[in-house]
Short mmCIF file of C-alpha atoms in Angstrom, two decimals:
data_model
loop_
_atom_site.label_atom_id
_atom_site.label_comp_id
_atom_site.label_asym_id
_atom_site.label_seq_id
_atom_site.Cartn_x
_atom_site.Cartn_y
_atom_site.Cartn_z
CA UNK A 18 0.00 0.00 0.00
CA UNK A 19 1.30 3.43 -1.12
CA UNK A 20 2.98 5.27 1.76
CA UNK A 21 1.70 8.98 0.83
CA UNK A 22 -1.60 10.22 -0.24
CA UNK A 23 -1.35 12.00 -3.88
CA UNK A 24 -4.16 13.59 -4.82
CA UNK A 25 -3.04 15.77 -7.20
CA UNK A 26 -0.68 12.95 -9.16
CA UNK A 27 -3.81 10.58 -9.15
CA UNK A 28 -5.79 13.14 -11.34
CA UNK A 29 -2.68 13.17 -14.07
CA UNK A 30 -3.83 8.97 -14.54
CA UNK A 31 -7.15 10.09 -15.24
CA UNK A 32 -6.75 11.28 -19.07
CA UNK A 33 -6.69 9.03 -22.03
CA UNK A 34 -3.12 9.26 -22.32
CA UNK A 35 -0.65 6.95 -20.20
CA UNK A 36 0.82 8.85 -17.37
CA UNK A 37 4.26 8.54 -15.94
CA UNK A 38 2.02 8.49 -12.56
CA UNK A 39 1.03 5.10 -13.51
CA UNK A 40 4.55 3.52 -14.10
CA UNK A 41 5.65 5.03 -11.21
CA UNK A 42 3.14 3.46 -8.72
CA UNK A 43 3.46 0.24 -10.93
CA UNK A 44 7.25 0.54 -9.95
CA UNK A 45 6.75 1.19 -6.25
CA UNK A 46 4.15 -2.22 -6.22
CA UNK A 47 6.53 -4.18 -7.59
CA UNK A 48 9.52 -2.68 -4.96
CA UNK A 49 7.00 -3.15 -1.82
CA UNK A 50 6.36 -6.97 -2.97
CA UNK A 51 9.65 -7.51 -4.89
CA UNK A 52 8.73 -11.28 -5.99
CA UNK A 53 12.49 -11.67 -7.41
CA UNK A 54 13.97 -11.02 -3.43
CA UNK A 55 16.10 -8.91 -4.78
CA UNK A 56 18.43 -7.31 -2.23
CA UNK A 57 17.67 -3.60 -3.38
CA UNK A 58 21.11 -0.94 -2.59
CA UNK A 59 18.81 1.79 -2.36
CA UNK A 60 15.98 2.38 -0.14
CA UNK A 61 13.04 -0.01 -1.07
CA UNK A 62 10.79 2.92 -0.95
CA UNK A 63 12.38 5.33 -3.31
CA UNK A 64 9.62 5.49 -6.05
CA UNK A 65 6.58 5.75 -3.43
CA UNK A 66 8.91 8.51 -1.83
CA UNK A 67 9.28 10.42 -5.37
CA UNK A 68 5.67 10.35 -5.66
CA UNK A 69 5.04 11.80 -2.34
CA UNK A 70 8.02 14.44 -2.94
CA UNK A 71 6.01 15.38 -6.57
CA UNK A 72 2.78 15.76 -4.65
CA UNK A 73 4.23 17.93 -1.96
CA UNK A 74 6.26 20.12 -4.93
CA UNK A 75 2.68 20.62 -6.34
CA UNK A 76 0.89 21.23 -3.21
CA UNK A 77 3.82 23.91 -2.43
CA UNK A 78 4.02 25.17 -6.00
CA UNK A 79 7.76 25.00 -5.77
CA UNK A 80 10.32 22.18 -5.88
CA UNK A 81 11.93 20.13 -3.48
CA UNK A 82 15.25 18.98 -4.92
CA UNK A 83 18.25 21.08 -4.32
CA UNK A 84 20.77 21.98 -6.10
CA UNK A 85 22.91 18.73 -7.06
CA UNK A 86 26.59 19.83 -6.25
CA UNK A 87 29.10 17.42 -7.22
CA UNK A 88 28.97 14.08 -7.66
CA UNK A 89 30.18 11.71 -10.22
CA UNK A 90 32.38 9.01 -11.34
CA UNK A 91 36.39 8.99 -10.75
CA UNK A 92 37.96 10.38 -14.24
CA UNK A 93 34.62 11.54 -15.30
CA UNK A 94 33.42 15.73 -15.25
CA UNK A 95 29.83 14.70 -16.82
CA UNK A 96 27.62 11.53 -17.07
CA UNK A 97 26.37 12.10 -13.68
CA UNK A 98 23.55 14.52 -12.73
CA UNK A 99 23.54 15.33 -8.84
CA UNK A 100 19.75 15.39 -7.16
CA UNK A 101 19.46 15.83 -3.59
CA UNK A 102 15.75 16.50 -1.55
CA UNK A 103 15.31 19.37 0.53
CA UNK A 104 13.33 17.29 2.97
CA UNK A 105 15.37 13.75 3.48
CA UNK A 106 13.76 12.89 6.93
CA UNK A 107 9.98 13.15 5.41
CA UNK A 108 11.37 11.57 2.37
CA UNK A 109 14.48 9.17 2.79
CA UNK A 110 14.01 6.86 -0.22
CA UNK A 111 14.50 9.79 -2.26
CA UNK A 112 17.62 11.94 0.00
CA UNK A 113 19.91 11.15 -3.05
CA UNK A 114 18.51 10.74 -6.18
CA UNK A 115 21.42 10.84 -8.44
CA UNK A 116 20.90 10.58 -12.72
CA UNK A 117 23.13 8.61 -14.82
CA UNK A 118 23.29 9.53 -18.90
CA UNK A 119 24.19 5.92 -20.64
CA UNK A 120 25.46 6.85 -23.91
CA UNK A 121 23.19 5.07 -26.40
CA UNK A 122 24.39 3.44 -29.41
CA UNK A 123 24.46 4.79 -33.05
CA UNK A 124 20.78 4.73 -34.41
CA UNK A 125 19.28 3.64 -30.99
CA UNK A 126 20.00 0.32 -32.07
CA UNK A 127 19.54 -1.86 -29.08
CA UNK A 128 19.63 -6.12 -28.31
CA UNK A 129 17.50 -7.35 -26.30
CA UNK A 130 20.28 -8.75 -23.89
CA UNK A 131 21.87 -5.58 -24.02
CA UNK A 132 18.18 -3.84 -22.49
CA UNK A 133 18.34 -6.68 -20.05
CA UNK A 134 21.70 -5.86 -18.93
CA UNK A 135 21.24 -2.52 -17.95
CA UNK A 136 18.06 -2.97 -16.37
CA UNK A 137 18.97 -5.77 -14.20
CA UNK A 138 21.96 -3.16 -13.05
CA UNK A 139 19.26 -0.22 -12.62
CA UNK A 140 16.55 -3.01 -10.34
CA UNK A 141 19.45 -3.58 -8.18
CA UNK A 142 21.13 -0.29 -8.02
CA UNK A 143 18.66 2.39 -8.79
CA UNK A 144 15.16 3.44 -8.76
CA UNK A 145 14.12 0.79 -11.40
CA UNK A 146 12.67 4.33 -13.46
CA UNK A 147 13.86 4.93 -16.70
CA UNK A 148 13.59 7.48 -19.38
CA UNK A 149 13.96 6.42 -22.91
CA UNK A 150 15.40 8.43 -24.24
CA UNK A 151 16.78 12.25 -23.06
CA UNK A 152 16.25 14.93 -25.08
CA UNK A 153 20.36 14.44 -26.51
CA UNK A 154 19.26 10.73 -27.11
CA UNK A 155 20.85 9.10 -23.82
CA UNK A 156 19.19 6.46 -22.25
CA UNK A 157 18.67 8.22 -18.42
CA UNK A 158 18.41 6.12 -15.21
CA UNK A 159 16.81 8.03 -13.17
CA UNK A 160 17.55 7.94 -9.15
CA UNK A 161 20.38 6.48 -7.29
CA UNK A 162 22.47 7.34 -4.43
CA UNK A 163 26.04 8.10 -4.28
CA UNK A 164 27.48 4.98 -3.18
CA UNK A 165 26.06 3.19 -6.13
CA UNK A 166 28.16 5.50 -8.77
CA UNK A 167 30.94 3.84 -8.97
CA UNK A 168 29.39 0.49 -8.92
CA UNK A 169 27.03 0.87 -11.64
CA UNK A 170 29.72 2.50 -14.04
CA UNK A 171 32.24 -0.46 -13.24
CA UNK A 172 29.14 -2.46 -14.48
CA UNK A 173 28.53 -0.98 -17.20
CA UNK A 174 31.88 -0.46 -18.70
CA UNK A 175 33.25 -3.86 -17.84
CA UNK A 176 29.90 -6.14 -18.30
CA UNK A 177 27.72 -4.24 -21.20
CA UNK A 178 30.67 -2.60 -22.77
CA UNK A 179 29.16 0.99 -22.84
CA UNK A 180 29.87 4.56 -21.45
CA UNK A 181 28.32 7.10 -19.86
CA UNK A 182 26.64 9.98 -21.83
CA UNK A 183 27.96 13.60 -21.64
CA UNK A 184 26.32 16.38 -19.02
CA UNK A 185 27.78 19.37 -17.85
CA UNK A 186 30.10 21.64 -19.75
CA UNK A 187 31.33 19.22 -22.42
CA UNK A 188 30.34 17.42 -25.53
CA UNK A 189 27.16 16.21 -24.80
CA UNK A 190 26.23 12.68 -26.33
CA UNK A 191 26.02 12.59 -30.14
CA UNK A 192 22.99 11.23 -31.70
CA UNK A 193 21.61 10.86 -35.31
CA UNK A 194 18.94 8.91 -37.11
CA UNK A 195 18.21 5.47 -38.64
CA UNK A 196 20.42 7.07 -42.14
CA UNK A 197 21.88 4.44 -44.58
CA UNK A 198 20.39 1.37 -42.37
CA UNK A 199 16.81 1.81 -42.83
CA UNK A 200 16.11 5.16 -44.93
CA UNK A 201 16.28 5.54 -48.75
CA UNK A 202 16.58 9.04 -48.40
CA UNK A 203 19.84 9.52 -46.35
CA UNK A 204 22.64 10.90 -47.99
CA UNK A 205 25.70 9.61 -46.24
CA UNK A 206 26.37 6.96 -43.42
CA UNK A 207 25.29 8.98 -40.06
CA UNK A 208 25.52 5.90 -37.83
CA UNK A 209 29.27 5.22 -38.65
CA UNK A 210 30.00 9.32 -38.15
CA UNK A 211 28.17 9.15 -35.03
CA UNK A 212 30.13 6.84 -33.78
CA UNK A 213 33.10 7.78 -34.71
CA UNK A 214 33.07 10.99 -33.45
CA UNK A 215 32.02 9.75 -30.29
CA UNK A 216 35.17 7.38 -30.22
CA UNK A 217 37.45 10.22 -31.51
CA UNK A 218 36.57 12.96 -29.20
CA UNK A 219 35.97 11.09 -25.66
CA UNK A 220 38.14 13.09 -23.62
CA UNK A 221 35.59 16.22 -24.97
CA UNK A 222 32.83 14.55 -23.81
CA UNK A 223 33.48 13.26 -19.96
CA UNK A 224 36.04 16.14 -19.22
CA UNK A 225 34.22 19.41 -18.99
CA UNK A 226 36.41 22.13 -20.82
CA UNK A 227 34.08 24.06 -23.01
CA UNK A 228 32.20 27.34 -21.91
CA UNK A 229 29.02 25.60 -21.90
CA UNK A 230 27.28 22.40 -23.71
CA UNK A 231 28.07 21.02 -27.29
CA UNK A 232 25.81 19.38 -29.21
CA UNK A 233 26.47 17.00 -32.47
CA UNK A 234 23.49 15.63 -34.40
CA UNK A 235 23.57 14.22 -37.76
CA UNK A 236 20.17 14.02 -39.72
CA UNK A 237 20.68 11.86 -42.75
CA UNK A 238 18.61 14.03 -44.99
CA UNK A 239 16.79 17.53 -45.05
CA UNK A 240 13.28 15.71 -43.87
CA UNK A 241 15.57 15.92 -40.54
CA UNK A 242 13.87 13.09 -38.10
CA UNK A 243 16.45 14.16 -34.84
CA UNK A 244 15.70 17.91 -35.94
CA UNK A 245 19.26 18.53 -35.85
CA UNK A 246 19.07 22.25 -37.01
CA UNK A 247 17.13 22.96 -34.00
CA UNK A 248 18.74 21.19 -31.63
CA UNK A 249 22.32 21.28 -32.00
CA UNK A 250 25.88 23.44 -31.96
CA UNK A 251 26.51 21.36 -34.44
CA UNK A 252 24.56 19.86 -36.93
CA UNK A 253 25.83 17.87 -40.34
CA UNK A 254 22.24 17.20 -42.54
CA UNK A 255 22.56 15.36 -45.68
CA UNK A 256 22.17 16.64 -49.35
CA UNK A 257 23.39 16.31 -52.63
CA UNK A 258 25.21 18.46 -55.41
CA UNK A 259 22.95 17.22 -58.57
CA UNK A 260 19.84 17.01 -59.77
CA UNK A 261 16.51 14.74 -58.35
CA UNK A 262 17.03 11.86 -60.63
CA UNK A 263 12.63 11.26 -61.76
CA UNK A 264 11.53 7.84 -63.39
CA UNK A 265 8.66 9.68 -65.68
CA UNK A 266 6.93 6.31 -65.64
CA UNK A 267 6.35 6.13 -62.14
CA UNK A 268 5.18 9.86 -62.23
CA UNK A 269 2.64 8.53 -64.83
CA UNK A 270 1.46 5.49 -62.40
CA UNK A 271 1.37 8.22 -59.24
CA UNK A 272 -0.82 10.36 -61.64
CA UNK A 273 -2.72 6.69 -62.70
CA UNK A 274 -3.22 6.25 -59.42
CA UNK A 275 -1.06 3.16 -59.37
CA UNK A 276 0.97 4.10 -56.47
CA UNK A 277 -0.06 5.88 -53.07
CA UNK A 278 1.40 8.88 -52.59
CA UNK A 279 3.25 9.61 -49.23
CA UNK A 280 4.29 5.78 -49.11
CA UNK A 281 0.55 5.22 -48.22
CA UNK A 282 0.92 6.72 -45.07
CA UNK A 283 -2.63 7.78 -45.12
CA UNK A 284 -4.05 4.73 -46.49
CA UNK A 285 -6.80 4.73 -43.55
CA UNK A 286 -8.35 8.00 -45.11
CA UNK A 287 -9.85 8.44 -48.75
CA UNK A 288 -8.14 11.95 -49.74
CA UNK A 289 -9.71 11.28 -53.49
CA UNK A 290 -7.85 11.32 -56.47
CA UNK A 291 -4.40 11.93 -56.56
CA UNK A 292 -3.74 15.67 -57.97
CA UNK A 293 0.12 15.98 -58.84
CA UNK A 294 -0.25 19.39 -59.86
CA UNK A 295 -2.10 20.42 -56.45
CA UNK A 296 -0.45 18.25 -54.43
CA UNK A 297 2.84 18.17 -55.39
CA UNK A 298 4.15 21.17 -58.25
CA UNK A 299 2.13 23.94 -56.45
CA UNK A 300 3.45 23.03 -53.11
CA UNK A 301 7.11 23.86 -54.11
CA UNK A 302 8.20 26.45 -52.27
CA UNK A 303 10.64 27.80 -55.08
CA UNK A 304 7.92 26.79 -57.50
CA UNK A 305 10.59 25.07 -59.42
CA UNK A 306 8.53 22.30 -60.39
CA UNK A 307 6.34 21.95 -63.75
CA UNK A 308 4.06 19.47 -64.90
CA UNK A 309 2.98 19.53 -68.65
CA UNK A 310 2.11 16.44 -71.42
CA UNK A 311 2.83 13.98 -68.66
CA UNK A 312 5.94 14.38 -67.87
CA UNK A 313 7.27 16.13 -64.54
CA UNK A 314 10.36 18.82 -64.56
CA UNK A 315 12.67 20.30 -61.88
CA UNK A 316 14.66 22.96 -62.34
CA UNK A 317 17.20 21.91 -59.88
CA UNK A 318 19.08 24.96 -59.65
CA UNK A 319 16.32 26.49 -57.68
CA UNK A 320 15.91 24.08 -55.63
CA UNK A 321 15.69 23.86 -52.10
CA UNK A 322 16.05 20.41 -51.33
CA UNK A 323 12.56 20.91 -48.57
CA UNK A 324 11.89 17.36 -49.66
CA UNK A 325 8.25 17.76 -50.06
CA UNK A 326 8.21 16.06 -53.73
CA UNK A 327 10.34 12.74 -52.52
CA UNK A 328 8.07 12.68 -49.74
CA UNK A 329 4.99 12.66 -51.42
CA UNK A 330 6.58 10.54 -54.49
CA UNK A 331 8.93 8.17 -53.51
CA UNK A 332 8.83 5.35 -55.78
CA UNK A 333 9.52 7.99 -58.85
CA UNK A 334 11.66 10.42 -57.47
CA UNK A 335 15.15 9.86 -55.92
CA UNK A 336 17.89 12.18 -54.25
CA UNK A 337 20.83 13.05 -56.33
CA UNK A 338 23.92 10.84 -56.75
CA UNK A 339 26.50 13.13 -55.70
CA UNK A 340 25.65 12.94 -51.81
CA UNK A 341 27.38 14.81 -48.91
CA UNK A 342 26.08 16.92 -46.05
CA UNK A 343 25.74 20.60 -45.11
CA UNK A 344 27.18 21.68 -41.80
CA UNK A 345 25.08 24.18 -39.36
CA UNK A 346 26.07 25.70 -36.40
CA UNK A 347 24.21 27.67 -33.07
CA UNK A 348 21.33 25.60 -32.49
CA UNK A 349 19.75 26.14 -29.11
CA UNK A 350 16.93 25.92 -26.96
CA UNK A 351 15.61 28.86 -24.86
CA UNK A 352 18.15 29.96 -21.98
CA UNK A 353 19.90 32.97 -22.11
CA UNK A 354 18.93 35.15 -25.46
CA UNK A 355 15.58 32.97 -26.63
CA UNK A 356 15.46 29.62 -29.16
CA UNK A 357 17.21 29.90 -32.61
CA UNK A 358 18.12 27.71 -35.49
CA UNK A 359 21.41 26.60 -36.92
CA UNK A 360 23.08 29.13 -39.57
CA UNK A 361 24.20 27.59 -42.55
CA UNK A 362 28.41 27.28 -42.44
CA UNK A 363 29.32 25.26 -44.94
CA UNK A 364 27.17 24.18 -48.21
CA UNK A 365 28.48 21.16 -48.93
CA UNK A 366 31.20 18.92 -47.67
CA UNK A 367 31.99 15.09 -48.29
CA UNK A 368 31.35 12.76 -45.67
CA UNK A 369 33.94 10.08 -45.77
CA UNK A 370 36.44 8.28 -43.98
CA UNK A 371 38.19 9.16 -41.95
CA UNK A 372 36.23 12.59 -41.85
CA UNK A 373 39.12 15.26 -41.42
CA UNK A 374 37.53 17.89 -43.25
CA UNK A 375 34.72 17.69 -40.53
CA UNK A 376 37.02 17.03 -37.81
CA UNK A 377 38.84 20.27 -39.24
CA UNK A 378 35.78 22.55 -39.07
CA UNK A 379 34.60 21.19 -35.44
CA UNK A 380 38.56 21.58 -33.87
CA UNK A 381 38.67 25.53 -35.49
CA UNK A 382 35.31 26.23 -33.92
CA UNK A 383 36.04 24.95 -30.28
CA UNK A 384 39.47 26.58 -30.53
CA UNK A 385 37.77 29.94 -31.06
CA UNK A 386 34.97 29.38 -28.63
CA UNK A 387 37.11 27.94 -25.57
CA UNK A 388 38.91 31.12 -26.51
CA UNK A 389 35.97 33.60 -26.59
CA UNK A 390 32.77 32.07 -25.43
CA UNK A 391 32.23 33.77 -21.85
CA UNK A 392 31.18 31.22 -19.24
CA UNK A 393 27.10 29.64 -19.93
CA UNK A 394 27.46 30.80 -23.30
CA UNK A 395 26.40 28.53 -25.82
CA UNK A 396 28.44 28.92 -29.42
CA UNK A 397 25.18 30.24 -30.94
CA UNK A 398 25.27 33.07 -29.05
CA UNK A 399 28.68 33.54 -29.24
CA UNK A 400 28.51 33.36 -32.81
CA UNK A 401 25.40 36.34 -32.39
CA UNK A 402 27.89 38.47 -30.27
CA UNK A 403 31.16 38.85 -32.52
CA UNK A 404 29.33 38.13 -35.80
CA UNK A 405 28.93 35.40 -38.57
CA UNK A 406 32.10 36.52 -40.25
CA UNK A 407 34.14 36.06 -37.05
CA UNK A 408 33.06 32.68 -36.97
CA UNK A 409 33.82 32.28 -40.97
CA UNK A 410 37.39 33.52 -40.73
CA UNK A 411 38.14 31.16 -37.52
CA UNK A 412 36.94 28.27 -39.79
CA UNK A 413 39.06 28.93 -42.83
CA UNK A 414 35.20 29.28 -44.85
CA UNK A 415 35.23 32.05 -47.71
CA UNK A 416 31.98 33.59 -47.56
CA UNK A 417 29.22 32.47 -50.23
CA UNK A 418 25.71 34.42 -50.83
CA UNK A 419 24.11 31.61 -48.90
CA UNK A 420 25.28 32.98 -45.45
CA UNK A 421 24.14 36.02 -45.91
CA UNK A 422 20.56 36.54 -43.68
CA UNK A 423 19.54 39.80 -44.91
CA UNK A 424 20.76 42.89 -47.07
CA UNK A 425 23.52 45.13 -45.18
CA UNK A 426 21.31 48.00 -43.42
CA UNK A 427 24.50 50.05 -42.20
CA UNK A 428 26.19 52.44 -45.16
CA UNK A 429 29.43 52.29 -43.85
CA UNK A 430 32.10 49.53 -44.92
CA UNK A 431 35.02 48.71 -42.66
CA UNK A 432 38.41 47.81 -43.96
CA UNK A 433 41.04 45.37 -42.30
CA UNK A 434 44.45 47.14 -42.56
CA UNK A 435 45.52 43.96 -44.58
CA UNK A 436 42.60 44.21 -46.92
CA UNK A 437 43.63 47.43 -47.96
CA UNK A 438 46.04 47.63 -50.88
CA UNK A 439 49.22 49.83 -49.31
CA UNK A 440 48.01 49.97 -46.31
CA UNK A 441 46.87 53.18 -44.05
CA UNK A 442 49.16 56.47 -43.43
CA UNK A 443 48.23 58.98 -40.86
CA UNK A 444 48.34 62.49 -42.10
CA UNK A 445 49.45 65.97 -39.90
CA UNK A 446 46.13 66.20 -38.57
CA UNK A 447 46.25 62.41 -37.61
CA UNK A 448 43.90 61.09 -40.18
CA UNK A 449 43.92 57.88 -41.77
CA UNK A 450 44.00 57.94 -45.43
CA UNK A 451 44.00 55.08 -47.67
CA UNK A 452 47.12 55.26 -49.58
CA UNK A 453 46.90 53.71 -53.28
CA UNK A 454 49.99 52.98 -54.70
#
């Protein structure tokens, strides 16, 4: 029998929707009965004390967890999120309550032994609550105390084989989607960059060293299913240099109605006949598209690879063959200057072994950034305080039209003394004149 009356939680299992009330309850059942005799290392009453802790935080309308500290793993800066209640003798079960990041494999790919492994560690050793995954893609164990740190890492390293995920000021845990391994669409191999990236730059991602966090994510295509150029310092989405190869004859059988559009994804629902013209041409955003004596056209060089057409036809048309990515930088979420999206840095760069030209860009930008970025400050901003350019000239990038946001409002031009042919000479009056030669 539950230990604390929760009101409040026990409306949050009345909606349609399955609440994390539910598994939590389900969790602390199992923990007061524990059929398996398992000799729990934390207090046997840790979930039923989280719920009562979450009822009293709502009752209160503030929370009670402090703030963490530190608290981690020896060799380790990050992987290790420090949770401590402000009201241990009400609520022992729940007086540390420690998260651990477990750095998940390329493409979430998971065996089912694997799963086993680590939750046979997290019944013994932790709260038995999970969260699958974080928002950087980690699979989070939530709740342990501090004695069980160093256990459950020896455990994991030494019996599954895996690491802890980043937290902290460091490279946080890079994640990317299903690319070459289930998708038609992706343009290079983001599974075998993930990874090696994550291999390459460990001592960036458990040693905090940055100004703030650093986030990699590699979408495969522009349809972008981890919505890597919202989410990430660092973001490498896959595109191609030529043109959308078309098979007219599956255009025909799309127009015949011989094929669903969108892959049949809304086969449940009669949208009528399909309308290639409506549905797909007019929707272009470039309107680069034409349709005329049954036979499709793109005029590539406008466009904008927004994927709409491949998505809607994707037994006739095809990405290009000439396949690479496009590298975007500043991604964040809301904390000090408000949400933005990744500006475009470079349009196009191979993406092969062993990767140096993308190891080359990501080393220039955290040289400049450890150098300049002022403490919280993710590269984003950084990159909105000294300017776009800055950020192209530490990179070795020459400037293209496509990084420019908007037309130049301010009349004046400024010259770098090298720029200008001859330099500068001061006159009498202490004026700087350009001097031509």
């Amino acid at each position: 029998m539950a230990k604390h009356k929760t009101p409040m939680l026990d409306q949050l299992e009345s909606g349609p929707w399955p609440s994390f009330v539910s598994d939590i309850k389900q969790e602390a059942d199992k923990r007061a009965k524990n059929p398996a005799g398992l000799d729990f290392q934390i207090p046997q009453d840790c979930p039923d004390d989280l719920l009562g802790v979450l009822e009293l935080a709502y009752k209160d309308k503030e929370t009670h967890w402090k703030h963490g500290g530190i608290v981690g793993v020896f060799g380790y800066g990050g992987g290790v999120i420090g949770r401590y209640c402000d009201q241990p003798e009400k609520f022992p079960g729940v007086a540390h309550f420690h998260t651990v990041r477990v750095n998940q494999p390329a493409g979430k790919y998971y065996k089912t032994d694997y799963l086993r492994g680590v939750m046979d560690i997290w019944d013994l050793r932790g709260s038995g609550l999970t969260n699958m995954h974080g928002s950087t893609g980690d699979i989070v164990l939530l709740g342990t105390t501090t004695p069980q740190l160093e256990e459950i890492f020896h455990e994991l390293t030494h019996t599954l084989n895996t690491d802890l995920g980043g937290s902290g000021s460091n490279l946080r845990t890079p994640a990317d989607c299903l690319g070459k391994s289930r998708c038609e669409f992706a343009c290079y191999d983001t599974q075998a960059l993930c990874h090696t990236l994550t291999n390459d730059y460990q001592d960036e991602l458990h040693r905090p060293a940055f100004p703030y966090k650093f986030k990699f994510k590699f979408d495969g295509c522009p349809n972008g299913c981890v919505a890597a150029i919202a989410r990430s310092d660092f973001s490498v989405i896959g595109t191609w240099k030529d043109d959308i190869r078309i098979d007219q004859d599956r255009v025909k059988a799309y127009v015949a109605g011989e094929f669903k559009p969108n892959a049949g994804a809304h086969a449940g629902r009669d949208w009528g006949k399909f309308d290639i013209v409506a549905e797909v041409v007019d929707r272009c955003p470039t309107k680069c598209m034409s349709y005329a004596g049954g036979k499709l056209s793109i005029d590539n060089s406008n466009c904008t690879r927004c994927m709409h057409c491949l998505n809607v036809m994707p037994a006739a048309l095809k990405v290009g063959l000439e396949t690479g990515a496009t590298i975007l930088c500043g991604a964040k979420a809301p904390i000090l200057d408000g949400a933005q999206m990744g500006s475009m840095l470079v349009p196009f760069i191979p993406v092969e072994e062993p990767y140096d030209e993308i190891k080359e860009v990501i080393e220039n930008i955290w040289d400049w950034w450890m150098e300049e970025g002022k403490n919280r400050e993710r590269l984003g901003e950084t990159m909105k305080r000294m300017g776009f350019q800055k950020l192209l000239e530490v990179t070795n990038i020459k400037a293209v039209p496509q990084h420019v946001k908007e037309p130049r409002s301010n009349p004046y031009i400024f010259f770098k003394e090298d720029e200008v042919p001859g330099g500068w000479k001061h006159d009498e009056k202490g004026y700087r004149e350009r001097h031509m030669r």
